[in-house]
Amino acid sequence: MRKKKRTDIQHKILCAVLLTLVTASAGAQTAPKRPQMVVGIMVEGLSQDYLDLLHNHFTDGGFKRLMRDGATLSNVDYGPGVDAAAATAIIYTGAAPSVNGIPAEYVYDRERRRSRSILLDTAKIGNFTNETYSPAAILVSTLGDEVRLDAAGTGWVYSVAPDPAQAIIMTGHAGNSGFWINDHTGSWATTTHYKDVPRSISSRNYRRPISTVLDTLKWEPLLTPAQYPDVPDYKRQYPFRHYFGRKDVDRYRQYKASAKANEEVTSIAEEYLSTMALGTRGPVDMVNIGYTLSPYPYTADGDNRMETIDAYLRLDRDLARLMKAIDHRTGAGNSLIFLAGYPARPTSRRDDEKWGLPSGEFSPRKAISLLNMYLIALHGNGDWVTGYFNRNFYLNQRLIKENRLDASDVRAEAAEFLARMSGVSGVYTIDDIIASRAGDNANELKRNTLVKYAGDVVVNITPGWSVTDDTVSGAVNAPQVAREAFFPSTVIVMGPGVKPQTIDEKIDARRIAPTVCRLLRIRSPGAASLPAVRL
C-alpha cells in the first residue's frame, strides 16, 4: 500500500515537470518574429490634442492604424530647450545632449564669434550641395549604427528629411546615406561621409528636381473649408493659398516648412522601398524619415490653424501611403514602425498689440552693450562680452584670465546685472546649471546642456516678449516669441511583439532607443542607460 502511494506521488511530480516543460516550450514558440525592417519617423510639432480632434477625419491606413494597432505613449518628455536636432539625437542615441554631443542644430563658436551648425565638418564636402557636414559631433552610437553593426554591416540604413541635421543624426556614423533638401537649390543633398547615393535620388535631382515644379506648386486646403474643425469663420471664408514663386529668395525654406515637403519626403521613401531590396534580404534594414507639423510661420495674418489642420490631414494620407509600401515590401506586420513627435519650433509672431497683452522686445545687442559697460566700471576697459546666441551670453575668458579675476565671480556679477533688465524673467550662470540649481527643472536642464557650447550666463525671457538677434552673430532663428507652456510629446510604436495600448504616464524620451532595440533584439546604443518601456 505504501509502495503504491509512493508511485502515485512520483507520477504526479513527473506530470508537473512535463507540464512545466510543455508550457515553457509553448511560450518560446509564441515569441514574436523578429522584424524584417524598422522604420523610424520623427514628426516636429506632433500633438496628441490634434490627433484626438481630427480622429474622425483620418483615413484607416494612417494615424488611425498606428493608434489602433500600436502602443501610444502620450506623455513623452525630452526635457527643456530641445529643437529638432536635439530631440532626434535623444531618440536615436537614448542619451541626453550632455552625453550625446547634440544640444541643438546650431551652436555658438567662441573663436569665430558666430553661430554654426553643430555638424559642421570642413574635412568633408557636400554632394549636390556646398554644405560641409558629418556625424562627427555625435559622441556616441545611434540606432542606425547598431542596426548596421548587428549584422556586420549587411543591414542597410537610409534616411530622408527636410533638414540636414535630422537626416544625418538619424543615419548615424555607419549608415548608408542621409539626404536633405538644400535651402538654396532645392536639390536632395548629402555629405561625402556617406558613400551610398541611391539611384532614385540621383534620378530625382537630374530628371525631376524640386526647382522645376516649385513655380507652379501651390498649397491650399485639402478639404472644403467648412470641414475644418475649430477654425474661425473668417478663415473658412478666406482659406489659405501659398505659392513658392521663383522671385522669392526664401522659397525653399518656405516649402520645407509646408505640408508639401512631407509629400516629397514620402515619395522618396516610397522609391527607396520599391527600388531597393529593403527588408527582404535577411538582416534587419532601417529607413528613417523626418516630417513637420509645426505651425506654418509664413502666414499673412499669423493665424495658421487651418494650415496646421491641413498638414495633419495630408500627413495622415502620406503615412497611409508609406505603410502600404512597407506592407508590400515586407508583408503586413513584419516591420517595426516607431513614430516620435517632439515640440514645435518657437513662433516668430507676437500677438497683435490691439489686444493689450503684456509684451515687449528684448534686444541682445543692447543687453551686451549695457553689460559690457557695467563690467568695465567694475574691472576696467576691455571687451568683456564677446557674444550672444540663443539666450546665452559669452564672456571674454582671455580678458578675465589676464586680469587675474575669478571667472565664476564675473559670471555672478553679469547674472546679477542681467536679472534687472526688462524682459528677463530669470538668469543662471553655467555654474548654477552644472550644480543643478537652475530653475524648476534643474536636473533636466543640466542633462540638456553641453558645457562645451554653453554660455557663461543664460537668461530666461518673459513669456510674450520677442527676442530679435541683432548682434550680427550669424543666428538663424530670429525673432522668437518666448513661451513657457509645457508640450507633452507622443510616441507610437507598432510591430511584432507590441500590444495595442495607451500609456499616459510620463516617459523619459531616452527610453525610446532601448525599447526599439529590445523589439529588434539588438543591443542598445552605447550611451542608452535607461531601461526599455515594456510594451
JSON list of N, CA, C and O in Angstrom, two decimals, residues 328-372:
[
{"chain": "A", "resi": 328, "resn": "HIS", "atom": "N", "xyz": [3.79, 46.13, -48.61]},
{"chain": "A", "resi": 328, "resn": "HIS", "atom": "CA", "xyz": [4.06, 45.50, -49.91]},
{"chain": "A", "resi": 328, "resn": "HIS", "atom": "C", "xyz": [5.47, 44.92, -49.95]},
{"chain": "A", "resi": 328, "resn": "HIS", "atom": "O", "xyz": [5.70, 43.88, -50.57]},
{"chain": "A", "resi": 329, "resn": "ARG", "atom": "N", "xyz": [6.39, 45.57, -49.26]},
{"chain": "A", "resi": 329, "resn": "ARG", "atom": "CA", "xyz": [7.78, 45.13, -49.29]},
{"chain": "A", "resi": 329, "resn": "ARG", "atom": "C", "xyz": [8.02, 43.95, -48.35]},
{"chain": "A", "resi": 329, "resn": "ARG", "atom": "O", "xyz": [8.66, 42.97, -48.72]},
{"chain": "A", "resi": 330, "resn": "THR", "atom": "N", "xyz": [7.54, 44.04, -47.11]},
{"chain": "A", "resi": 330, "resn": "THR", "atom": "CA", "xyz": [7.87, 43.02, -46.11]},
{"chain": "A", "resi": 330, "resn": "THR", "atom": "C", "xyz": [6.68, 42.18, -45.69]},
{"chain": "A", "resi": 330, "resn": "THR", "atom": "O", "xyz": [6.85, 41.20, -44.95]},
{"chain": "A", "resi": 331, "resn": "GLY", "atom": "N", "xyz": [5.48, 42.56, -46.11]},
{"chain": "A", "resi": 331, "resn": "GLY", "atom": "CA", "xyz": [4.29, 41.86, -45.63]},
{"chain": "A", "resi": 331, "resn": "GLY", "atom": "C", "xyz": [3.75, 42.55, -44.39]},
{"chain": "A", "resi": 331, "resn": "GLY", "atom": "O", "xyz": [4.52, 43.03, -43.55]},
{"chain": "A", "resi": 332, "resn": "ALA", "atom": "N", "xyz": [2.43, 42.60, -44.26]},
{"chain": "A", "resi": 332, "resn": "ALA", "atom": "CA", "xyz": [1.81, 43.28, -43.13]},
{"chain": "A", "resi": 332, "resn": "ALA", "atom": "C", "xyz": [2.25, 42.65, -41.80]},
{"chain": "A", "resi": 332, "resn": "ALA", "atom": "O", "xyz": [2.27, 41.43, -41.66]},
{"chain": "A", "resi": 333, "resn": "GLY", "atom": "N", "xyz": [2.63, 43.50, -40.86]},
{"chain": "A", "resi": 333, "resn": "GLY", "atom": "CA", "xyz": [3.00, 43.02, -39.53]},
{"chain": "A", "resi": 333, "resn": "GLY", "atom": "C", "xyz": [4.42, 42.53, -39.38]},
{"chain": "A", "resi": 333, "resn": "GLY", "atom": "O", "xyz": [4.81, 42.06, -38.31]},
{"chain": "A", "resi": 334, "resn": "ASN", "atom": "N", "xyz": [5.24, 42.65, -40.43]},
{"chain": "A", "resi": 334, "resn": "ASN", "atom": "CA", "xyz": [6.62, 42.16, -40.36]},
{"chain": "A", "resi": 334, "resn": "ASN", "atom": "C", "xyz": [7.65, 43.26, -40.16]},
{"chain": "A", "resi": 334, "resn": "ASN", "atom": "O", "xyz": [8.85, 42.98, -40.16]},
{"chain": "A", "resi": 335, "resn": "SER", "atom": "N", "xyz": [7.20, 44.49, -40.05]},
{"chain": "A", "resi": 335, "resn": "SER", "atom": "CA", "xyz": [8.11, 45.62, -39.83]},
{"chain": "A", "resi": 335, "resn": "SER", "atom": "C", "xyz": [7.78, 46.31, -38.52]},
{"chain": "A", "resi": 335, "resn": "SER", "atom": "O", "xyz": [6.62, 46.33, -38.09]},
{"chain": "A", "resi": 336, "resn": "LEU", "atom": "N", "xyz": [8.80, 46.87, -37.89]},
{"chain": "A", "resi": 336, "resn": "LEU", "atom": "CA", "xyz": [8.63, 47.67, -36.68]},
{"chain": "A", "resi": 336, "resn": "LEU", "atom": "C", "xyz": [8.63, 49.14, -37.09]},
{"chain": "A", "resi": 336, "resn": "LEU", "atom": "O", "xyz": [9.55, 49.60, -37.76]},
{"chain": "A", "resi": 337, "resn": "ILE", "atom": "N", "xyz": [7.58, 49.86, -36.70]},
{"chain": "A", "resi": 337, "resn": "ILE", "atom": "CA", "xyz": [7.46, 51.28, -37.02]},
{"chain": "A", "resi": 337, "resn": "ILE", "atom": "C", "xyz": [7.36, 52.06, -35.72]},
{"chain": "A", "resi": 337, "resn": "ILE", "atom": "O", "xyz": [6.55, 51.74, -34.86]},
{"chain": "A", "resi": 338, "resn": "PHE", "atom": "N", "xyz": [8.22, 53.05, -35.55]},
{"chain": "A", "resi": 338, "resn": "PHE", "atom": "CA", "xyz": [8.05, 53.96, -34.42]},
{"chain": "A", "resi": 338, "resn": "PHE", "atom": "C", "xyz": [7.98, 55.40, -34.93]},
{"chain": "A", "resi": 338, "resn": "PHE", "atom": "O", "xyz": [8.76, 55.81, -35.78]},
{"chain": "A", "resi": 339, "resn": "LEU", "atom": "N", "xyz": [6.98, 56.10, -34.44]},
{"chain": "A", "resi": 339, "resn": "LEU", "atom": "CA", "xyz": [6.74, 57.49, -34.82]},
{"chain": "A", "resi": 339, "resn": "LEU", "atom": "C", "xyz": [6.88, 58.34, -33.56]},
{"chain": "A", "resi": 339, "resn": "LEU", "atom": "O", "xyz": [6.15, 58.14, -32.59]},
{"chain": "A", "resi": 340, "resn": "ALA", "atom": "N", "xyz": [7.83, 59.27, -33.58]},
{"chain": "A", "resi": 340, "resn": "ALA", "atom": "CA", "xyz": [8.14, 60.07, -32.39]},
{"chain": "A", "resi": 340, "resn": "ALA", "atom": "C", "xyz": [7.89, 61.54, -32.66]},
{"chain": "A", "resi": 340, "resn": "ALA", "atom": "O", "xyz": [8.53, 62.14, -33.52]},
{"chain": "A", "resi": 341, "resn": "GLY", "atom": "N", "xyz": [6.92, 62.12, -31.94]},
{"chain": "A", "resi": 341, "resn": "GLY", "atom": "CA", "xyz": [6.70, 63.55, -32.02]},
{"chain": "A", "resi": 341, "resn": "GLY", "atom": "C", "xyz": [7.61, 64.29, -31.06]},
{"chain": "A", "resi": 341, "resn": "GLY", "atom": "O", "xyz": [8.10, 63.72, -30.08]},
{"chain": "A", "resi": 342, "resn": "TYR", "atom": "N", "xyz": [7.84, 65.55, -31.32]},
{"chain": "A", "resi": 342, "resn": "TYR", "atom": "CA", "xyz": [8.64, 66.40, -30.43]},
{"chain": "A", "resi": 342, "resn": "TYR", "atom": "C", "xyz": [8.16, 67.84, -30.57]},
{"chain": "A", "resi": 342, "resn": "TYR", "atom": "O", "xyz": [7.45, 68.17, -31.53]},
{"chain": "A", "resi": 343, "resn": "PRO", "atom": "N", "xyz": [8.49, 68.71, -29.62]},
{"chain": "A", "resi": 343, "resn": "PRO", "atom": "CA", "xyz": [7.92, 70.06, -29.61]},
{"chain": "A", "resi": 343, "resn": "PRO", "atom": "C", "xyz": [8.19, 70.85, -30.89]},
{"chain": "A", "resi": 343, "resn": "PRO", "atom": "O", "xyz": [9.24, 70.72, -31.51]},
{"chain": "A", "resi": 344, "resn": "ALA", "atom": "N", "xyz": [7.22, 71.69, -31.25]},
{"chain": "A", "resi": 344, "resn": "ALA", "atom": "CA", "xyz": [7.35, 72.55, -32.42]},
{"chain": "A", "resi": 344, "resn": "ALA", "atom": "C", "xyz": [8.36, 73.65, -32.16]},
{"chain": "A", "resi": 344, "resn": "ALA", "atom": "O", "xyz": [8.63, 74.02, -31.00]},
{"chain": "A", "resi": 345, "resn": "ARG", "atom": "N", "xyz": [8.93, 74.17, -33.22]},
{"chain": "A", "resi": 345, "resn": "ARG", "atom": "CA", "xyz": [9.86, 75.29, -33.07]},
{"chain": "A", "resi": 345, "resn": "ARG", "atom": "C", "xyz": [9.12, 76.52, -32.58]},
{"chain": "A", "resi": 345, "resn": "ARG", "atom": "O", "xyz": [7.91, 76.67, -32.81]},
{"chain": "A", "resi": 346, "resn": "PRO", "atom": "N", "xyz": [9.80, 77.45, -31.88]},
{"chain": "A", "resi": 346, "resn": "PRO", "atom": "CA", "xyz": [9.13, 78.64, -31.33]},
{"chain": "A", "resi": 346, "resn": "PRO", "atom": "C", "xyz": [8.53, 79.50, -32.44]},
{"chain": "A", "resi": 346, "resn": "PRO", "atom": "O", "xyz": [9.08, 79.59, -33.55]},
{"chain": "A", "resi": 347, "resn": "THR", "atom": "N", "xyz": [7.41, 80.12, -32.14]},
{"chain": "A", "resi": 347, "resn": "THR", "atom": "CA", "xyz": [6.77, 81.00, -33.12]},
{"chain": "A", "resi": 347, "resn": "THR", "atom": "C", "xyz": [7.55, 82.31, -33.25]},
{"chain": "A", "resi": 347, "resn": "THR", "atom": "O", "xyz": [8.24, 82.74, -32.32]},
{"chain": "A", "resi": 348, "resn": "SER", "atom": "N", "xyz": [7.44, 82.93, -34.41]},
{"chain": "A", "resi": 348, "resn": "SER", "atom": "CA", "xyz": [8.14, 84.20, -34.64]},
{"chain": "A", "resi": 348, "resn": "SER", "atom": "C", "xyz": [7.19, 85.38, -34.67]},
{"chain": "A", "resi": 348, "resn": "SER", "atom": "O", "xyz": [7.59, 86.50, -34.99]},
{"chain": "A", "resi": 349, "resn": "ARG", "atom": "N", "xyz": [5.91, 85.14, -34.36]},
{"chain": "A", "resi": 349, "resn": "ARG", "atom": "CA", "xyz": [4.92, 86.22, -34.41]},
{"chain": "A", "resi": 349, "resn": "ARG", "atom": "C", "xyz": [4.39, 86.56, -33.02]},
{"chain": "A", "resi": 349, "resn": "ARG", "atom": "O", "xyz": [4.03, 85.67, -32.27]},
{"chain": "A", "resi": 350, "resn": "ARG", "atom": "N", "xyz": [4.34, 87.87, -32.73]},
{"chain": "A", "resi": 350, "resn": "ARG", "atom": "CA", "xyz": [3.75, 88.34, -31.48]},
{"chain": "A", "resi": 350, "resn": "ARG", "atom": "C", "xyz": [2.26, 88.55, -31.67]},
{"chain": "A", "resi": 350, "resn": "ARG", "atom": "O", "xyz": [1.77, 88.73, -32.79]},
{"chain": "A", "resi": 351, "resn": "ASP", "atom": "N", "xyz": [1.53, 88.50, -30.57]},
{"chain": "A", "resi": 351, "resn": "ASP", "atom": "CA", "xyz": [0.11, 88.82, -30.62]},
{"chain": "A", "resi": 351, "resn": "ASP", "atom": "C", "xyz": [-0.06, 90.30, -30.98]},
{"chain": "A", "resi": 351, "resn": "ASP", "atom": "O", "xyz": [0.76, 91.15, -30.60]},
{"chain": "A", "resi": 352, "resn": "ASP", "atom": "N", "xyz": [-1.12, 90.58, -31.71]},
{"chain": "A", "resi": 352, "resn": "ASP", "atom": "CA", "xyz": [-1.39, 91.96, -32.13]},
{"chain": "A", "resi": 352, "resn": "ASP", "atom": "C", "xyz": [-1.50, 92.86, -30.90]},
{"chain": "A", "resi": 352, "resn": "ASP", "atom": "O", "xyz": [-2.15, 92.52, -29.91]},
{"chain": "A", "resi": 353, "resn": "GLU", "atom": "N", "xyz": [-0.87, 94.03, -30.99]},
{"chain": "A", "resi": 353, "resn": "GLU", "atom": "CA", "xyz": [-0.85, 94.97, -29.86]},
{"chain": "A", "resi": 353, "resn": "GLU", "atom": "C", "xyz": [-2.24, 95.45, -29.47]},
{"chain": "A", "resi": 353, "resn": "GLU", "atom": "O", "xyz": [-2.45, 95.90, -28.33]},
{"chain": "A", "resi": 354, "resn": "LYS", "atom": "N", "xyz": [-3.23, 95.35, -30.41]},
{"chain": "A", "resi": 354, "resn": "LYS", "atom": "CA", "xyz": [-4.56, 95.86, -30.11]},
{"chain": "A", "resi": 354, "resn": "LYS", "atom": "C", "xyz": [-5.23, 95.09, -28.97]},
{"chain": "A", "resi": 354, "resn": "LYS", "atom": "O", "xyz": [-6.18, 95.59, -28.36]},
{"chain": "A", "resi": 355, "resn": "TRP", "atom": "N", "xyz": [-4.73, 93.87, -28.67]},
{"chain": "A", "resi": 355, "resn": "TRP", "atom": "CA", "xyz": [-5.34, 93.08, -27.61]},
{"chain": "A", "resi": 355, "resn": "TRP", "atom": "C", "xyz": [-4.81, 93.48, -26.23]},
{"chain": "A", "resi": 355, "resn": "TRP", "atom": "O", "xyz": [-5.35, 93.06, -25.21]},
{"chain": "A", "resi": 356, "resn": "GLY", "atom": "N", "xyz": [-3.77, 94.25, -26.19]},
{"chain": "A", "resi": 356, "resn": "GLY", "atom": "CA", "xyz": [-3.26, 94.76, -24.93]},
{"chain": "A", "resi": 356, "resn": "GLY", "atom": "C", "xyz": [-2.57, 93.73, -24.05]},
{"chain": "A", "resi": 356, "resn": "GLY", "atom": "O", "xyz": [-2.42, 93.95, -22.84]},
{"chain": "A", "resi": 357, "resn": "LEU", "atom": "N", "xyz": [-2.13, 92.61, -24.62]},
{"chain": "A", "resi": 357, "resn": "LEU", "atom": "CA", "xyz": [-1.45, 91.59, -23.82]},
{"chain": "A", "resi": 357, "resn": "LEU", "atom": "C", "xyz": [-0.03, 92.06, -23.48]},
{"chain": "A", "resi": 357, "resn": "LEU", "atom": "O", "xyz": [0.62, 92.74, -24.28]},
{"chain": "A", "resi": 358, "resn": "PRO", "atom": "N", "xyz": [0.46, 91.71, -22.29]},
{"chain": "A", "resi": 358, "resn": "PRO", "atom": "CA", "xyz": [1.82, 92.11, -21.92]},
{"chain": "A", "resi": 358, "resn": "PRO", "atom": "C", "xyz": [2.84, 91.60, -22.94]},
{"chain": "A", "resi": 358, "resn": "PRO", "atom": "O", "xyz": [2.81, 90.42, -23.32]},
{"chain": "A", "resi": 359, "resn": "SER", "atom": "N", "xyz": [3.70, 92.47, -23.38]},
{"chain": "A", "resi": 359, "resn": "SER", "atom": "CA", "xyz": [4.71, 92.08, -24.37]},
{"chain": "A", "resi": 359, "resn": "SER", "atom": "C", "xyz": [5.84, 93.09, -24.36]},
{"chain": "A", "resi": 359, "resn": "SER", "atom": "O", "xyz": [5.79, 94.10, -23.66]},
{"chain": "A", "resi": 360, "resn": "GLY", "atom": "N", "xyz": [6.84, 92.83, -25.13]},
{"chain": "A", "resi": 360, "resn": "GLY", "atom": "CA", "xyz": [7.98, 93.72, -25.25]},
{"chain": "A", "resi": 360, "resn": "GLY", "atom": "C", "xyz": [8.99, 93.09, -26.19]},
{"chain": "A", "resi": 360, "resn": "GLY", "atom": "O", "xyz": [8.76, 92.02, -26.76]},
{"chain": "A", "resi": 361, "resn": "GLU", "atom": "N", "xyz": [10.12, 93.75, -26.35]},
{"chain": "A", "resi": 361, "resn": "GLU", "atom": "CA", "xyz": [11.16, 93.22, -27.23]},
{"chain": "A", "resi": 361, "resn": "GLU", "atom": "C", "xyz": [12.50, 93.29, -26.50]},
{"chain": "A", "resi": 361, "resn": "GLU", "atom": "O", "xyz": [12.92, 94.36, -26.03]},
{"chain": "A", "resi": 362, "resn": "PHE", "atom": "N", "xyz": [13.13, 92.15, -26.41]},
{"chain": "A", "resi": 362, "resn": "PHE", "atom": "CA", "xyz": [14.44, 92.06, -25.77]},
{"chain": "A", "resi": 362, "resn": "PHE", "atom": "C", "xyz": [15.50, 92.14, -26.85]},
{"chain": "A", "resi": 362, "resn": "PHE", "atom": "O", "xyz": [15.52, 91.34, -27.79]},
{"chain": "A", "resi": 363, "resn": "SER", "atom": "N", "xyz": [16.40, 93.11, -26.70]},
{"chain": "A", "resi": 363, "resn": "SER", "atom": "CA", "xyz": [17.47, 93.31, -27.68]},
{"chain": "A", "resi": 363, "resn": "SER", "atom": "C", "xyz": [18.79, 92.80, -27.12]},
{"chain": "A", "resi": 363, "resn": "SER", "atom": "O", "xyz": [19.36, 93.40, -26.20]},
{"chain": "A", "resi": 364, "resn": "PRO", "atom": "N", "xyz": [19.31, 91.70, -27.66]},
{"chain": "A", "resi": 364, "resn": "PRO", "atom": "CA", "xyz": [20.61, 91.19, -27.20]},
{"chain": "A", "resi": 364, "resn": "PRO", "atom": "C", "xyz": [21.74, 92.20, -27.39]},
{"chain": "A", "resi": 364, "resn": "PRO", "atom": "O", "xyz": [22.63, 92.30, -26.55]},
{"chain": "A", "resi": 365, "resn": "ARG", "atom": "N", "xyz": [21.67, 92.97, -28.49]},
{"chain": "A", "resi": 365, "resn": "ARG", "atom": "CA", "xyz": [22.73, 93.96, -28.73]},
{"chain": "A", "resi": 365, "resn": "ARG", "atom": "C", "xyz": [22.75, 95.00, -27.62]},
{"chain": "A", "resi": 365, "resn": "ARG", "atom": "O", "xyz": [23.83, 95.35, -27.09]},
{"chain": "A", "resi": 366, "resn": "LYS", "atom": "N", "xyz": [21.58, 95.47, -27.24]},
{"chain": "A", "resi": 366, "resn": "LYS", "atom": "CA", "xyz": [21.51, 96.45, -26.15]},
{"chain": "A", "resi": 366, "resn": "LYS", "atom": "C", "xyz": [21.99, 95.83, -24.84]},
{"chain": "A", "resi": 366, "resn": "LYS", "atom": "O", "xyz": [22.71, 96.46, -24.07]},
{"chain": "A", "resi": 367, "resn": "ALA", "atom": "N", "xyz": [21.60, 94.57, -24.61]},
{"chain": "A", "resi": 367, "resn": "ALA", "atom": "CA", "xyz": [22.00, 93.90, -23.38]},
{"chain": "A", "resi": 367, "resn": "ALA", "atom": "C", "xyz": [23.51, 93.72, -23.32]},
{"chain": "A", "resi": 367, "resn": "ALA", "atom": "O", "xyz": [24.13, 93.92, -22.27]},
{"chain": "A", "resi": 368, "resn": "ILE", "atom": "N", "xyz": [24.11, 93.36, -24.45]},
{"chain": "A", "resi": 368, "resn": "ILE", "atom": "CA", "xyz": [25.58, 93.20, -24.50]},
{"chain": "A", "resi": 368, "resn": "ILE", "atom": "C", "xyz": [26.26, 94.53, -24.19]},
{"chain": "A", "resi": 368, "resn": "ILE", "atom": "O", "xyz": [27.22, 94.59, -23.41]},
{"chain": "A", "resi": 369, "resn": "SER", "atom": "N", "xyz": [25.77, 95.60, -24.81]},
{"chain": "A", "resi": 369, "resn": "SER", "atom": "CA", "xyz": [26.39, 96.91, -24.62]},
{"chain": "A", "resi": 369, "resn": "SER", "atom": "C", "xyz": [26.31, 97.35, -23.16]},
{"chain": "A", "resi": 369, "resn": "SER", "atom": "O", "xyz": [27.31, 97.80, -22.56]},
{"chain": "A", "resi": 370, "resn": "LEU", "atom": "N", "xyz": [25.14, 97.21, -22.56]},
{"chain": "A", "resi": 370, "resn": "LEU", "atom": "CA", "xyz": [24.98, 97.64, -21.17]},
{"chain": "A", "resi": 370, "resn": "LEU", "atom": "C", "xyz": [25.79, 96.77, -20.22]},
{"chain": "A", "resi": 370, "resn": "LEU", "atom": "O", "xyz": [26.41, 97.26, -19.26]},
{"chain": "A", "resi": 371, "resn": "LEU", "atom": "N", "xyz": [25.79, 95.46, -20.48]},
{"chain": "A", "resi": 371, "resn": "LEU", "atom": "CA", "xyz": [26.55, 94.55, -19.61]},
{"chain": "A", "resi": 371, "resn": "LEU", "atom": "C", "xyz": [28.04, 94.83, -19.73]},
{"chain": "A", "resi": 371, "resn": "LEU", "atom": "O", "xyz": [28.77, 94.81, -18.71]},
{"chain": "A", "resi": 372, "resn": "ASN", "atom": "N", "xyz": [28.50, 95.12, -20.93]},
{"chain": "A", "resi": 372, "resn": "ASN", "atom": "CA", "xyz": [29.93, 95.39, -21.11]},
{"chain": "A", "resi": 372, "resn": "ASN", "atom": "C", "xyz": [30.34, 96.67, -20.36]},
{"chain": "A", "resi": 372, "resn": "ASN", "atom": "O", "xyz": [31.40, 96.72, -19.72]}
]
